[in-house]
XYZ file of C-alpha atoms in Angstrom:
153
model
C 18.606 32.529 24.125
C 21.367 30.418 25.063
C 22.321 27.142 23.066
C 21.586 25.074 25.805
C 18.157 26.383 26.640
C 17.438 26.472 22.984
C 18.247 22.685 22.841
C 16.124 22.122 25.988
C 13.284 23.850 24.533
C 13.269 21.771 21.242
C 13.779 18.628 23.268
C 10.432 19.815 25.275
C 8.491 20.543 22.374
C 9.520 17.639 20.361
C 9.433 13.809 20.697
C 10.841 11.479 18.199
C 7.721 9.328 18.215
C 5.930 12.045 16.316
C 7.538 10.937 13.170
C 5.779 7.383 13.672
C 3.326 6.480 10.981
C 0.076 4.749 12.071
C -0.263 0.999 12.042
C -3.402 1.279 10.049
C -5.251 3.591 8.229
C -8.724 4.022 6.722
C -9.746 4.788 3.127
C -13.270 6.097 2.577
C -14.428 4.529 -0.674
C -15.332 7.084 -3.431
C -18.356 6.396 -5.901
C -18.348 8.815 -8.758
C -16.286 11.245 -6.876
C -18.472 11.120 -3.659
C -17.495 9.772 -0.268
C -19.500 6.528 0.538
C -19.996 4.936 3.946
C -17.592 2.004 2.888
C -14.437 2.271 4.478
C -11.167 0.083 3.950
C -8.608 -0.732 6.519
C -4.800 -0.536 5.378
C -1.621 -1.877 6.902
C 0.630 1.301 7.677
C 4.317 1.011 6.937
C 5.345 -0.457 10.409
C 2.611 -3.135 10.205
C 3.984 -6.911 9.743
C 2.194 -7.261 6.369
C 3.560 -3.952 5.007
C 7.060 -5.056 6.409
C 6.654 -8.597 4.610
C 5.675 -6.786 1.293
C 8.506 -4.385 1.617
C 11.010 -7.345 1.963
C 9.391 -8.773 -1.042
C 10.010 -5.765 -2.883
C 13.515 -5.582 -1.760
C 14.156 -9.265 -2.808
C 12.889 -8.726 -6.100
C 14.811 -5.658 -6.884
C 17.946 -7.569 -5.846
C 17.226 -10.569 -8.000
C 16.597 -8.045 -10.995
C 19.999 -6.130 -10.212
C 21.830 -9.601 -10.044
C 20.586 -10.468 -13.536
C 21.437 -7.313 -15.061
C 24.921 -7.552 -13.490
C 25.169 -11.306 -14.670
C 24.412 -10.345 -17.867
C 27.039 -7.378 -18.187
C 29.688 -9.958 -16.882
C 28.892 -12.500 -19.314
C 28.805 -9.344 -22.186
C 25.209 -9.872 -23.033
C 22.523 -7.027 -23.256
C 20.054 -7.596 -19.991
C 16.380 -7.539 -21.311
C 13.663 -7.165 -18.675
C 10.979 -9.702 -18.896
C 7.805 -8.304 -20.658
C 4.579 -8.433 -18.709
C 1.206 -8.470 -20.376
C -1.351 -5.965 -19.335
C -3.099 -8.663 -17.603
C -0.057 -9.437 -15.354
C 0.627 -5.838 -14.691
C -2.986 -5.678 -13.506
C -2.484 -9.110 -11.479
C 0.525 -7.525 -9.788
C -1.360 -4.278 -8.966
C -3.981 -5.984 -7.370
C -1.473 -8.244 -5.113
C 0.024 -4.814 -3.993
C -3.414 -3.538 -2.615
C -4.526 -7.046 -1.159
C -1.048 -7.748 0.881
C -1.844 -4.553 2.703
C -5.677 -4.696 2.955
C -6.750 -5.749 6.495
C -10.288 -5.402 6.580
C -13.423 -3.340 5.187
C -16.619 -2.200 6.940
C -19.749 -4.039 6.195
C -21.223 -3.566 2.610
C -23.940 -5.264 0.192
C -23.315 -6.310 -3.497
C -26.842 -6.659 -5.173
C -28.624 -6.910 -1.987
C -26.706 -9.251 -0.310
C -23.892 -8.832 2.409
C -20.413 -9.065 0.999
C -17.903 -9.828 3.572
C -14.257 -9.126 3.642
C -11.870 -11.598 2.408
C -8.832 -11.863 0.180
C -11.118 -13.710 -2.539
C -13.819 -11.246 -2.534
C -11.113 -8.360 -2.496
C -9.476 -10.035 -5.467
C -12.829 -10.212 -7.263
C -13.652 -6.878 -6.959
C -10.319 -5.278 -7.751
C -10.007 -7.608 -10.882
C -13.752 -6.566 -12.164
C -13.254 -4.313 -15.142
C -16.082 -2.057 -14.105
C -14.755 -1.290 -10.677
C -11.417 -0.197 -12.058
C -11.533 3.098 -9.993
C -11.676 1.137 -6.901
C -8.157 -0.290 -7.661
C -6.937 3.116 -8.717
C -8.208 4.675 -5.685
C -6.609 1.865 -3.319
C -3.236 2.080 -5.223
C -3.275 6.154 -4.902
C -4.174 5.732 -0.941
C -1.380 3.632 -0.579
C 1.258 5.616 -2.526
C 0.116 8.655 -0.596
C 2.823 9.235 2.006
C 0.203 11.479 4.290
C -2.045 8.480 4.530
C -0.403 6.791 7.539
C 0.381 9.881 9.052
C -1.323 10.032 12.685
C -3.869 12.614 12.720
C -3.208 15.530 15.087
C -5.002 15.451 18.407
C -7.408 18.606 18.734
C -7.225 20.479 21.933
């Protein structure tokens, strides 16, 4: 096969849009290791909410680097601010909530528990439901979670 034919074959077989991540992805909530019927919808990397979060992370990193550099220039040792366990948990909850778009209908104590930022924050802050926060963080950290599913022929 000539170089030109190989290049044409590669172009015919591959489209750059195949690299795009999904704008939304769905996490089926687990309970005691088993799938439930409850599904959470998260913003994918290209979604405006995810871009906003990424920009915030970038600004925070740049601020921290400026503070470190300023301490070096002034001949001081830079010491990062200490966080309490509650502050770390609140930060992790915010990471999830900033990307959470919706969830399927669910009940709590027999009553409908609709999606809202406040309801999500309450659930994720509840120490009895710690596995839910961990599951959501792991889902958001999984690079394959937002890869489009291949179409079956």
